Amino acid sequence: MAYRWPAGRVFNRLTLDVEDRSCPVCGRYMHVCDHRYHHLWTFQGATQVINRLVRCPDPACESRGRTFSPEAELSISMPRWCLGWDVFCWLGHRRFARHWSVPQLRLELHDTHRIQLSDDAIETYIGRYQTMLAARQQDPAQLVEAYRDIESLVLTIDGLQPEKGHETLYVVRELMRKRVWFAEPLWSSATQEVRRLIVVARQWAERLDKPVRAWMSDKQDAFVTAIADEFGGVPHRYCQNHFLRDMAQPVLDLDSQAKGKMRRKGRGLRAIARRVLADRRQAAASAPPLPQESPQGDGALRIDPSEAAMAAPGAPGALGVATTGNAPVEDEAGEVVLGYCAAVRGILNDSQGGPLRPPGFRMREALQDVRDSLERNLQAQKGGLQSRC
Ligand SMILES: [Zn+2]
């Protein structure tokens, strides 16, 4: 995949030389015999690397015919790549550590660094980055180093299916170092297929010469069988994550019932709000009309503050709407009641939360906060203010 440079492109030039010019066989000074040009993008811009190639001048030397390249060439880029290592590493880091999409990467390269790459080219280089990363992760010497201080291993296996209809990616991880050992896409979860991965895991553990303390998985039949065969006597535990996920459904079902009960208790809220507004309308009708605000005032009165609260649950906006009515400050008690109604309505309509903090649980806590707040106000007023709630 050759990169096509636009005509007239100006390059930064970088000339590289072989460091040791003496022939490795006879020791004579080697002469430049040819140039190799490499055009690529670095963060310094479009760059032309000129490699000055050398060879031994002695036709009788055993190194005859051999050409030597500058050592520094590979520290800039790989042969025939159109990216330097700096851009290459930037791409890989942004893609995998920051989860940028390919179009995002393309635009950022173009806008900030004036580097023009197609989506295809970016995908190709990201593929190479992945290959290099996987090779490094699986490098036996690296592994030995990483596991130097680890006494024993805890292994997990799980299948991930990013999209329906695609093959499932089986991942074997080691938990003491929190390291992905290897991953392989499989079309079937048949015991034979899975067993192959378990065997590879056993070979890895043997190579590291560390005992396997436990296995963890979602306990699919294929995992259970293969692990029992290949790792006789090693405990196989249920993965906490899967355990929690499987527990979550009945818990959430119960939580939803509790939520329904609390909602039923909260009925009558609308009637209270309506009563406050009706009282206000009456008060406004008996008061002398204010000519300058008649068109706007009438319109604002028809807005149900509790409806406004529904649009923004828990927001104090309902109070703001209420004050645009015809009785701005006179009905202070009504204001407070509408505020509480809006808050409770917001709480009852909120369905956020997960298995560790279910929505009903959050609702109960929030309602308790409202109860406490009412209690505090009543105490402060020593019964002076009659709340209609
Ligand atoms: Zn020589």
mmCIF file of C-alpha atoms and ligand atoms in Angstrom:
data_model
loop_
_atom_site.group_PDB
_atom_site.id
_atom_site.type_symbol
_atom_site.label_atom_id
_atom_site.label_comp_id
_atom_site.label_asym_id
_atom_site.label_seq_id
_atom_site.Cartn_x
_atom_site.Cartn_y
_atom_site.Cartn_z
ATOM 1 C CA MET A 1 0.000 0.000 0.000
ATOM 2 C CA ALA A 2 2.021 2.906 -1.288
ATOM 3 C CA TYR A 3 1.178 6.354 -0.035
ATOM 4 C CA ARG A 4 0.635 8.806 -2.860
ATOM 5 C CA TRP A 5 2.231 12.162 -2.087
ATOM 6 C CA PRO A 6 0.742 15.146 -3.846
ATOM 7 C CA ALA A 7 2.986 16.728 -6.486
ATOM 8 C CA GLY A 8 4.978 19.673 -5.213
ATOM 9 C CA ARG A 9 5.000 18.521 -1.586
ATOM 10 C CA VAL A 10 7.963 20.003 0.293
ATOM 11 C CA PHE A 11 9.801 17.594 2.606
ATOM 12 C CA ASN A 12 12.050 18.052 5.599
ATOM 13 C CA ARG A 13 15.218 16.198 4.683
ATOM 14 C CA LEU A 14 16.968 13.873 7.052
ATOM 15 C CA THR A 15 20.217 12.207 5.969
ATOM 16 C CA LEU A 16 21.343 9.059 7.752
ATOM 17 C CA ASP A 17 24.746 7.425 7.668
ATOM 18 C CA VAL A 18 26.117 4.053 8.709
ATOM 19 C CA GLU A 19 27.806 4.657 12.076
ATOM 20 C CA ASP A 20 30.793 2.361 11.742
ATOM 21 C CA ARG A 21 32.243 2.729 8.286
ATOM 22 C CA SER A 22 34.872 -0.012 8.587
ATOM 23 C CA CYS A 23 34.082 -3.273 6.823
ATOM 24 C CA PRO A 24 33.027 -5.956 9.358
ATOM 25 C CA VAL A 25 35.110 -8.547 7.473
ATOM 26 C CA CYS A 26 38.325 -6.837 6.366
ATOM 27 C CA GLY A 27 38.132 -3.536 8.221
ATOM 28 C CA ARG A 28 38.572 -1.314 5.168
ATOM 29 C CA TYR A 29 36.707 2.008 4.978
ATOM 30 C CA MET A 30 33.407 1.454 3.164
ATOM 31 C CA HIS A 31 32.157 3.835 0.483
ATOM 32 C CA VAL A 32 28.685 5.161 -0.187
ATOM 33 C CA CYS A 33 27.346 3.134 -3.103
ATOM 34 C CA ASP A 34 23.685 4.060 -3.203
ATOM 35 C CA HIS A 35 20.868 6.072 -1.589
ATOM 36 C CA ARG A 36 17.512 4.822 -0.377
ATOM 37 C CA TYR A 37 14.770 7.419 -0.035
ATOM 38 C CA HIS A 38 11.932 6.986 2.415
ATOM 39 C CA HIS A 39 9.065 9.505 2.524
ATOM 40 C CA LEU A 40 6.930 9.541 5.635
ATOM 41 C CA TRP A 41 4.868 11.595 8.042
ATOM 42 C CA THR A 42 6.284 12.479 11.435
ATOM 43 C CA PHE A 43 5.046 15.128 13.844
ATOM 44 C CA GLN A 44 7.761 17.352 12.342
ATOM 45 C CA GLY A 45 5.846 17.198 9.061
ATOM 46 C CA ALA A 46 6.408 15.442 5.742
ATOM 47 C CA THR A 47 9.893 13.988 5.941
ATOM 48 C CA GLN A 48 12.286 12.579 3.377
ATOM 49 C CA VAL A 49 14.775 10.205 4.982
ATOM 50 C CA ILE A 50 17.872 9.725 2.831
ATOM 51 C CA ASN A 51 19.689 6.540 3.764
ATOM 52 C CA ARG A 52 23.258 6.503 2.535
ATOM 53 C CA LEU A 53 24.136 2.870 1.837
ATOM 54 C CA VAL A 54 27.741 1.671 1.922
ATOM 55 C CA ARG A 55 29.754 -1.350 0.796
ATOM 56 C CA CYS A 56 33.336 -2.589 1.016
ATOM 57 C CA PRO A 57 35.502 -1.312 -1.860
ATOM 58 C CA ASP A 58 37.665 -4.450 -1.983
ATOM 59 C CA PRO A 59 36.311 -6.779 -4.725
ATOM 60 C CA ALA A 60 38.134 -9.711 -3.107
ATOM 61 C CA CYS A 61 36.535 -9.166 0.358
ATOM 62 C CA GLU A 62 34.124 -11.816 1.575
ATOM 63 C CA SER A 63 31.521 -9.125 2.290
ATOM 64 C CA ARG A 64 31.429 -8.445 -1.448
ATOM 65 C CA GLY A 65 27.971 -7.650 -2.728
ATOM 66 C CA ARG A 66 26.637 -6.858 0.742
ATOM 67 C CA THR A 67 25.195 -3.406 1.257
ATOM 68 C CA PHE A 68 25.014 -1.854 4.724
ATOM 69 C CA SER A 69 22.173 0.474 5.790
ATOM 70 C CA PRO A 70 22.229 3.180 8.457
ATOM 71 C CA GLU A 71 21.291 1.726 11.858
ATOM 72 C CA ALA A 72 19.167 4.761 12.732
ATOM 73 C CA GLU A 73 16.721 4.011 9.917
ATOM 74 C CA LEU A 74 14.605 1.670 12.038
ATOM 75 C CA SER A 75 14.486 4.121 14.916
ATOM 76 C CA ILE A 76 12.448 6.463 12.715
ATOM 77 C CA SER A 77 10.080 4.037 11.062
ATOM 78 C CA MET A 78 9.696 0.593 9.561
ATOM 79 C CA PRO A 79 10.665 0.097 5.877
ATOM 80 C CA ARG A 80 7.976 1.283 3.473
ATOM 81 C CA TRP A 81 5.731 2.702 6.179
ATOM 82 C CA CYS A 82 4.364 6.169 5.592
ATOM 83 C CA LEU A 83 4.339 6.995 9.326
ATOM 84 C CA GLY A 84 7.147 7.537 11.775
ATOM 85 C CA TRP A 85 7.065 5.755 15.117
ATOM 86 C CA ASP A 86 5.886 8.955 16.819
ATOM 87 C CA VAL A 87 2.688 9.160 14.748
ATOM 88 C CA PHE A 88 2.241 5.391 14.901
ATOM 89 C CA CYS A 89 2.370 5.307 18.713
ATOM 90 C CA TRP A 90 0.127 8.358 18.948
ATOM 91 C CA LEU A 91 -2.480 6.549 16.792
ATOM 92 C CA GLY A 92 -2.363 3.381 18.885
ATOM 93 C CA HIS A 93 -2.540 5.244 22.170
ATOM 94 C CA ARG A 94 -5.455 7.463 21.122
ATOM 95 C CA ARG A 95 -7.323 4.501 19.674
ATOM 96 C CA PHE A 96 -6.932 2.054 22.573
ATOM 97 C CA ALA A 97 -6.262 4.152 25.669
ATOM 98 C CA ARG A 98 -8.582 7.029 24.733
ATOM 99 C CA HIS A 99 -11.035 5.072 22.557
ATOM 100 C CA TRP A 100 -11.033 7.575 19.706
ATOM 101 C CA SER A 101 -12.789 6.480 16.541
ATOM 102 C CA VAL A 102 -10.957 6.256 13.223
ATOM 103 C CA PRO A 103 -12.662 9.355 11.751
ATOM 104 C CA GLN A 104 -11.806 11.264 14.937
ATOM 105 C CA LEU A 105 -8.166 10.247 14.552
ATOM 106 C CA ARG A 106 -8.155 11.242 10.889
ATOM 107 C CA LEU A 107 -9.589 14.694 11.631
ATOM 108 C CA GLU A 108 -7.236 15.367 14.539
ATOM 109 C CA LEU A 109 -4.211 14.366 12.440
ATOM 110 C CA HIS A 110 -5.397 16.655 9.692
ATOM 111 C CA ASP A 111 -6.458 19.643 11.795
ATOM 112 C CA THR A 112 -3.690 19.756 14.362
ATOM 113 C CA HIS A 113 -0.759 18.110 12.641
ATOM 114 C CA ARG A 114 -1.555 18.686 8.928
ATOM 115 C CA ILE A 115 -1.097 14.970 8.291
ATOM 116 C CA GLN A 116 -3.363 13.578 5.594
ATOM 117 C CA LEU A 117 -4.290 9.919 5.999
ATOM 118 C CA SER A 118 -7.310 7.946 4.806
ATOM 119 C CA ASP A 119 -9.473 5.875 7.145
ATOM 120 C CA ASP A 120 -8.133 2.756 5.410
ATOM 121 C CA ALA A 121 -4.542 3.741 6.079
ATOM 122 C CA ILE A 122 -5.304 4.496 9.735
ATOM 123 C CA GLU A 123 -7.030 1.123 10.122
ATOM 124 C CA THR A 124 -4.049 -0.647 8.573
ATOM 125 C CA TYR A 125 -1.619 0.985 10.994
ATOM 126 C CA ILE A 126 -3.887 0.353 13.971
ATOM 127 C CA GLY A 127 -3.926 -3.321 12.950
ATOM 128 C CA ARG A 128 -0.133 -3.336 12.966
ATOM 129 C CA TYR A 129 -0.092 -1.614 16.334
ATOM 130 C CA GLN A 130 -2.354 -4.330 17.742
ATOM 131 C CA THR A 131 -0.146 -7.049 16.332
ATOM 132 C CA MET A 132 2.941 -5.513 17.910
ATOM 133 C CA LEU A 133 1.190 -4.986 21.226
ATOM 134 C CA ALA A 134 -0.043 -8.589 21.303
ATOM 135 C CA ALA A 135 3.431 -9.860 20.440
ATOM 136 C CA ARG A 136 4.919 -7.818 23.254
ATOM 137 C CA GLN A 137 2.238 -8.903 25.737
ATOM 138 C CA GLN A 138 2.925 -12.547 24.895
ATOM 139 C CA ASP A 139 6.692 -12.279 24.812
ATOM 140 C CA PRO A 140 7.942 -15.034 27.184
ATOM 141 C CA ALA A 141 10.759 -12.885 28.574
ATOM 142 C CA GLN A 142 8.339 -10.032 29.339
ATOM 143 C CA LEU A 143 5.971 -12.470 31.031
ATOM 144 C CA VAL A 144 8.667 -13.947 33.240
ATOM 145 C CA GLU A 145 9.620 -10.426 34.277
ATOM 146 C CA ALA A 146 6.012 -9.437 34.979
ATOM 147 C CA TYR A 147 5.401 -12.553 37.093
ATOM 148 C CA ARG A 148 8.672 -12.507 38.982
ATOM 149 C CA ASP A 149 7.005 -11.591 42.319
ATOM 150 C CA ILE A 150 3.766 -13.509 41.831
ATOM 151 C CA GLU A 151 3.409 -16.673 43.913
ATOM 152 C CA SER A 152 0.490 -18.314 42.169
ATOM 153 C CA LEU A 153 -1.918 -17.663 39.336
ATOM 154 C CA VAL A 154 -5.659 -17.101 39.159
ATOM 155 C CA LEU A 155 -7.021 -17.635 35.659
ATOM 156 C CA THR A 156 -10.313 -16.638 34.085
ATOM 157 C CA ILE A 157 -11.951 -17.359 30.773
ATOM 158 C CA ASP A 158 -14.919 -15.643 29.219
ATOM 159 C CA GLY A 159 -16.513 -15.278 25.804
ATOM 160 C CA LEU A 160 -17.290 -11.816 24.478
ATOM 161 C CA GLN A 161 -19.602 -11.293 21.552
ATOM 162 C CA PRO A 162 -19.342 -7.702 20.347
ATOM 163 C CA GLU A 163 -22.100 -8.149 17.765
ATOM 164 C CA LYS A 164 -24.744 -10.779 17.216
ATOM 165 C CA GLY A 165 -23.842 -13.245 14.482
ATOM 166 C CA HIS A 166 -20.109 -12.623 14.857
ATOM 167 C CA GLU A 167 -17.751 -15.165 16.285
ATOM 168 C CA THR A 168 -17.231 -15.023 20.030
ATOM 169 C CA LEU A 169 -13.907 -13.773 21.314
ATOM 170 C CA TYR A 170 -12.651 -16.034 24.101
ATOM 171 C CA VAL A 171 -10.318 -14.229 26.446
ATOM 172 C CA VAL A 172 -8.032 -15.855 28.991
ATOM 173 C CA ARG A 173 -6.927 -13.431 31.722
ATOM 174 C CA GLU A 174 -4.724 -13.796 34.737
ATOM 175 C CA LEU A 175 -6.018 -11.881 37.757
ATOM 176 C CA MET A 176 -2.956 -11.496 39.975
ATOM 177 C CA ARG A 177 -1.282 -9.304 37.320
ATOM 178 C CA LYS A 178 -4.610 -8.333 35.744
ATOM 179 C CA ARG A 179 -3.198 -9.268 32.390
ATOM 180 C CA VAL A 180 -4.861 -10.593 29.258
ATOM 181 C CA TRP A 181 -2.858 -13.665 28.325
ATOM 182 C CA PHE A 182 -4.431 -14.386 24.982
ATOM 183 C CA ALA A 183 -7.698 -14.158 23.107
ATOM 184 C CA GLU A 184 -9.054 -16.133 20.229
ATOM 185 C CA PRO A 185 -12.254 -15.860 18.207
ATOM 186 C CA LEU A 186 -14.174 -19.124 18.108
ATOM 187 C CA TRP A 187 -17.251 -19.934 16.068
ATOM 188 C CA SER A 188 -18.518 -22.498 18.537
ATOM 189 C CA SER A 189 -18.348 -22.982 22.263
ATOM 190 C CA ALA A 190 -18.014 -26.761 21.803
ATOM 191 C CA THR A 191 -15.891 -28.417 24.456
ATOM 192 C CA GLN A 192 -13.222 -29.407 21.930
ATOM 193 C CA GLU A 193 -12.712 -25.836 20.773
ATOM 194 C CA VAL A 194 -12.634 -24.460 24.309
ATOM 195 C CA ARG A 195 -10.346 -27.228 25.527
ATOM 196 C CA ARG A 196 -7.675 -26.053 23.109
ATOM 197 C CA LEU A 197 -7.578 -22.667 24.871
ATOM 198 C CA ILE A 198 -7.444 -24.282 28.310
ATOM 199 C CA VAL A 199 -4.514 -26.400 27.135
ATOM 200 C CA VAL A 200 -2.698 -23.272 25.936
ATOM 201 C CA ALA A 201 -3.334 -21.660 29.336
ATOM 202 C CA ARG A 202 -1.844 -24.722 31.022
ATOM 203 C CA GLN A 203 1.241 -24.486 28.798
ATOM 204 C CA TRP A 204 1.650 -20.802 29.698
ATOM 205 C CA ALA A 205 1.423 -21.555 33.408
ATOM 206 C CA GLU A 206 3.943 -24.373 33.019
ATOM 207 C CA ARG A 207 6.309 -22.112 31.133
ATOM 208 C CA LEU A 208 6.072 -19.552 33.943
ATOM 209 C CA ASP A 209 6.564 -22.391 36.412
ATOM 210 C CA LYS A 210 3.863 -21.047 38.756
ATOM 211 C CA PRO A 211 1.018 -23.014 40.333
ATOM 212 C CA VAL A 212 -2.562 -22.164 39.336
ATOM 213 C CA ARG A 213 -4.497 -21.436 42.534
ATOM 214 C CA ALA A 214 -7.945 -21.095 40.984
ATOM 215 C CA TRP A 215 -10.014 -20.666 37.855
ATOM 216 C CA MET A 216 -12.966 -18.318 37.544
ATOM 217 C CA SER A 217 -15.633 -18.238 34.856
ATOM 218 C CA ASP A 218 -19.361 -18.115 34.306
ATOM 219 C CA LYS A 219 -19.217 -21.916 34.566
ATOM 220 C CA GLN A 220 -20.392 -22.791 31.074
ATOM 221 C CA ASP A 221 -20.413 -26.553 30.661
ATOM 222 C CA ALA A 222 -17.502 -26.473 28.209
ATOM 223 C CA PHE A 223 -15.349 -24.480 30.647
ATOM 224 C CA VAL A 224 -16.200 -26.730 33.583
ATOM 225 C CA THR A 225 -15.381 -29.914 31.667
ATOM 226 C CA ALA A 226 -12.179 -28.701 30.037
ATOM 227 C CA ILE A 227 -10.787 -27.080 33.195
ATOM 228 C CA ALA A 228 -11.574 -30.149 35.297
ATOM 229 C CA ASP A 229 -9.696 -32.292 32.748
ATOM 230 C CA GLU A 230 -6.678 -30.056 32.242
ATOM 231 C CA PHE A 231 -6.345 -28.636 35.749
ATOM 232 C CA GLY A 232 -7.253 -31.564 37.977
ATOM 233 C CA GLY A 233 -7.901 -30.482 41.581
ATOM 234 C CA VAL A 234 -7.773 -26.728 40.878
ATOM 235 C CA PRO A 235 -10.861 -24.984 42.319
ATOM 236 C CA HIS A 236 -13.189 -23.436 39.745
ATOM 237 C CA ARG A 237 -15.145 -20.522 41.155
ATOM 238 C CA TYR A 238 -18.146 -18.651 39.869
ATOM 239 C CA CYS A 239 -17.093 -15.225 38.545
ATOM 240 C CA GLN A 240 -18.364 -12.466 40.872
ATOM 241 C CA ASN A 241 -19.414 -10.294 37.970
ATOM 242 C CA HIS A 242 -21.585 -12.985 36.425
ATOM 243 C CA PHE A 243 -22.872 -13.920 39.843
ATOM 244 C CA LEU A 244 -23.942 -10.333 40.478
ATOM 245 C CA ARG A 245 -25.494 -10.045 37.033
ATOM 246 C CA ASP A 246 -27.514 -13.223 37.507
ATOM 247 C CA MET A 247 -28.566 -12.111 40.981
ATOM 248 C CA ALA A 248 -29.520 -8.691 39.700
ATOM 249 C CA GLN A 249 -32.694 -9.724 37.865
ATOM 250 C CA PRO A 250 -34.669 -11.053 40.849
ATOM 251 C CA VAL A 251 -33.387 -8.154 42.965
ATOM 252 C CA LEU A 252 -34.491 -5.621 40.372
ATOM 253 C CA ASP A 253 -37.872 -7.361 40.089
ATOM 254 C CA LEU A 254 -38.411 -7.023 43.838
ATOM 255 C CA ASP A 255 -37.164 -3.462 43.724
ATOM 256 C CA SER A 256 -39.635 -2.612 40.990
ATOM 257 C CA GLN A 257 -42.521 -3.938 43.136
ATOM 258 C CA ALA A 258 -41.371 -1.801 46.064
ATOM 259 C CA LYS A 259 -41.173 1.189 43.747
ATOM 260 C CA GLY A 260 -44.783 0.617 42.639
ATOM 261 C CA LYS A 261 -45.929 0.627 46.259
ATOM 262 C CA MET A 262 -44.159 3.904 46.974
ATOM 263 C CA ARG A 263 -45.665 5.446 43.828
ATOM 264 C CA ARG A 264 -49.176 4.465 44.958
ATOM 265 C CA LYS A 265 -48.531 6.137 48.321
ATOM 266 C CA GLY A 266 -47.518 9.269 46.453
ATOM 267 C CA ARG A 267 -50.899 9.473 44.723
ATOM 268 C CA GLY A 268 -52.949 12.601 45.402
ATOM 269 C CA LEU A 269 -50.008 14.834 44.701
ATOM 270 C CA ARG A 270 -51.699 16.315 41.670
ATOM 271 C CA ALA A 271 -54.878 17.008 43.651
ATOM 272 C CA ILE A 272 -52.875 18.956 46.235
ATOM 273 C CA ALA A 273 -51.169 21.047 43.559
ATOM 274 C CA ARG A 274 -54.533 21.664 41.878
ATOM 275 C CA ARG A 275 -56.033 22.881 45.154
ATOM 276 C CA VAL A 276 -53.211 25.386 45.659
ATOM 277 C CA LEU A 277 -53.675 26.711 42.147
ATOM 278 C CA ALA A 278 -57.467 26.908 42.520
ATOM 279 C CA ASP A 279 -57.055 28.900 45.737
ATOM 280 C CA ARG A 280 -54.744 31.265 43.914
ATOM 281 C CA ARG A 281 -57.149 31.724 41.035
ATOM 282 C CA GLN A 282 -59.861 32.614 43.478
ATOM 283 C CA ALA A 283 -57.602 35.097 45.284
ATOM 284 C CA ALA A 284 -56.600 36.633 41.953
ATOM 285 C CA ALA A 285 -60.236 36.963 40.824
ATOM 286 C CA SER A 286 -61.244 38.780 44.003
ATOM 287 C CA ALA A 287 -58.217 41.135 43.833
ATOM 288 C CA PRO A 288 -58.392 44.274 41.610
ATOM 289 C CA PRO A 289 -57.071 43.419 38.091
ATOM 290 C CA LEU A 290 -53.622 44.683 37.082
ATOM 291 C CA PRO A 291 -54.041 46.025 33.529
ATOM 292 C CA GLN A 292 -50.403 45.801 32.315
ATOM 293 C CA GLU A 293 -49.997 42.074 32.831
ATOM 294 C CA SER A 294 -53.368 40.731 31.767
ATOM 295 C CA PRO A 295 -52.425 38.823 28.554
ATOM 296 C CA GLN A 296 -49.225 37.261 29.889
ATOM 297 C CA GLY A 297 -50.609 36.659 33.347
ATOM 298 C CA ASP A 298 -53.572 34.636 32.102
ATOM 299 C CA GLY A 299 -51.333 32.447 29.977
ATOM 300 C CA ALA A 300 -48.921 31.768 32.795
ATOM 301 C CA LEU A 301 -51.731 30.802 35.131
ATOM 302 C CA ARG A 302 -52.712 27.882 32.936
ATOM 303 C CA ILE A 303 -49.297 26.275 33.349
ATOM 304 C CA ASP A 304 -49.497 23.513 35.868
ATOM 305 C CA PRO A 305 -46.336 23.828 37.984
ATOM 306 C CA SER A 306 -46.365 20.112 38.643
ATOM 307 C CA GLU A 307 -46.248 19.543 34.880
ATOM 308 C CA ALA A 308 -43.233 21.815 34.681
ATOM 309 C CA ALA A 309 -41.625 19.800 37.425
ATOM 310 C CA MET A 310 -42.175 16.652 35.395
ATOM 311 C CA ALA A 311 -40.154 18.088 32.527
ATOM 312 C CA ALA A 312 -37.230 18.704 34.874
ATOM 313 C CA PRO A 313 -37.581 16.303 37.806
ATOM 314 C CA GLY A 314 -36.336 17.683 41.066
ATOM 315 C CA ALA A 315 -35.570 21.079 39.568
ATOM 316 C CA PRO A 316 -36.762 24.116 41.501
ATOM 317 C CA GLY A 317 -38.101 25.468 38.192
ATOM 318 C CA ALA A 318 -41.670 24.786 39.258
ATOM 319 C CA LEU A 319 -41.410 27.573 41.812
ATOM 320 C CA GLY A 320 -40.259 29.969 39.109
ATOM 321 C CA VAL A 321 -43.269 29.103 36.955
ATOM 322 C CA ALA A 322 -45.644 29.519 39.869
ATOM 323 C CA THR A 323 -44.371 32.997 40.666
ATOM 324 C CA THR A 324 -45.255 34.266 37.204
ATOM 325 C CA GLY A 325 -48.911 33.918 38.208
ATOM 326 C CA ASN A 326 -51.106 36.747 39.390
ATOM 327 C CA ALA A 327 -50.240 36.317 43.077
ATOM 328 C CA PRO A 328 -46.456 36.743 43.130
ATOM 329 C CA VAL A 329 -45.560 36.666 46.846
ATOM 330 C CA GLU A 330 -48.790 36.651 48.788
ATOM 331 C CA ASP A 331 -49.245 32.881 48.758
ATOM 332 C CA GLU A 332 -45.990 31.850 50.435
ATOM 333 C CA ALA A 333 -47.435 28.666 51.908
ATOM 334 C CA GLY A 334 -48.766 27.650 48.490
ATOM 335 C CA GLU A 335 -45.308 28.230 47.048
ATOM 336 C CA VAL A 336 -43.781 25.823 49.570
ATOM 337 C CA VAL A 337 -46.429 23.189 48.901
ATOM 338 C CA LEU A 338 -45.876 23.390 45.137
ATOM 339 C CA GLY A 339 -42.121 23.132 45.689
ATOM 340 C CA TYR A 340 -42.513 19.955 47.694
ATOM 341 C CA CYS A 341 -44.957 18.563 45.128
ATOM 342 C CA ALA A 342 -42.417 19.192 42.370
ATOM 343 C CA ALA A 343 -39.634 17.542 44.344
ATOM 344 C CA VAL A 344 -41.700 14.442 45.160
ATOM 345 C CA ARG A 345 -42.923 14.162 41.577
ATOM 346 C CA GLY A 346 -39.323 14.311 40.391
ATOM 347 C CA ILE A 347 -38.367 11.539 42.788
ATOM 348 C CA LEU A 348 -41.275 9.306 41.747
ATOM 349 C CA ASN A 349 -40.427 9.712 38.059
ATOM 350 C CA ASP A 350 -36.736 8.979 38.453
ATOM 351 C CA SER A 351 -35.823 5.456 37.372
ATOM 352 C CA GLN A 352 -32.024 5.688 37.430
ATOM 353 C CA GLY A 353 -29.911 3.087 39.225
ATOM 354 C CA GLY A 354 -28.513 -0.410 38.799
ATOM 355 C CA PRO A 355 -28.300 -3.656 40.741
ATOM 356 C CA LEU A 356 -25.906 -2.214 43.349
ATOM 357 C CA ARG A 357 -28.145 0.803 43.958
ATOM 358 C CA PRO A 358 -31.591 -0.122 42.675
ATOM 359 C CA PRO A 359 -34.041 2.642 41.670
ATOM 360 C CA GLY A 360 -36.530 1.768 44.427
ATOM 361 C CA PHE A 361 -33.800 1.974 47.009
ATOM 362 C CA ARG A 362 -32.788 5.414 45.753
ATOM 363 C CA MET A 363 -36.449 6.460 45.717
ATOM 364 C CA ARG A 364 -36.902 5.429 49.345
ATOM 365 C CA GLU A 365 -33.827 7.422 50.374
ATOM 366 C CA ALA A 366 -34.945 10.501 48.476
ATOM 367 C CA LEU A 367 -38.482 10.331 49.916
ATOM 368 C CA GLN A 368 -36.968 10.045 53.382
ATOM 369 C CA ASP A 369 -34.997 13.223 52.659
ATOM 370 C CA VAL A 370 -38.268 14.984 51.810
ATOM 371 C CA ARG A 371 -39.887 13.668 54.995
ATOM 372 C CA ASP A 372 -36.904 14.914 57.049
ATOM 373 C CA SER A 373 -37.065 18.286 55.341
ATOM 374 C CA LEU A 374 -40.801 18.626 56.114
ATOM 375 C CA GLU A 375 -40.123 17.631 59.694
ATOM 376 C CA ARG A 376 -37.363 20.235 60.031
ATOM 377 C CA ASN A 377 -39.605 22.957 58.635
ATOM 378 C CA LEU A 378 -42.452 22.039 60.948
ATOM 379 C CA GLN A 379 -40.105 22.077 63.931
ATOM 380 C CA ALA A 380 -38.681 25.436 62.896
ATOM 381 C CA GLN A 381 -42.171 26.927 62.576
ATOM 382 C CA LYS A 382 -43.311 25.227 65.808
ATOM 383 C CA GLY A 383 -46.603 24.484 64.149
ATOM 384 C CA GLY A 384 -47.042 28.126 63.058
ATOM 385 C CA LEU A 385 -47.295 27.240 59.367
ATOM 386 C CA GLN A 386 -49.965 24.771 58.373
ATOM 387 C CA SER A 387 -48.621 22.655 55.565
ATOM 388 C CA ARG A 388 -51.287 21.301 53.272
ATOM 389 C CA CYS A 389 -49.223 18.193 52.431
HETATM 390 ZN ZN ZN B 1 35.831 -5.757 3.327
#
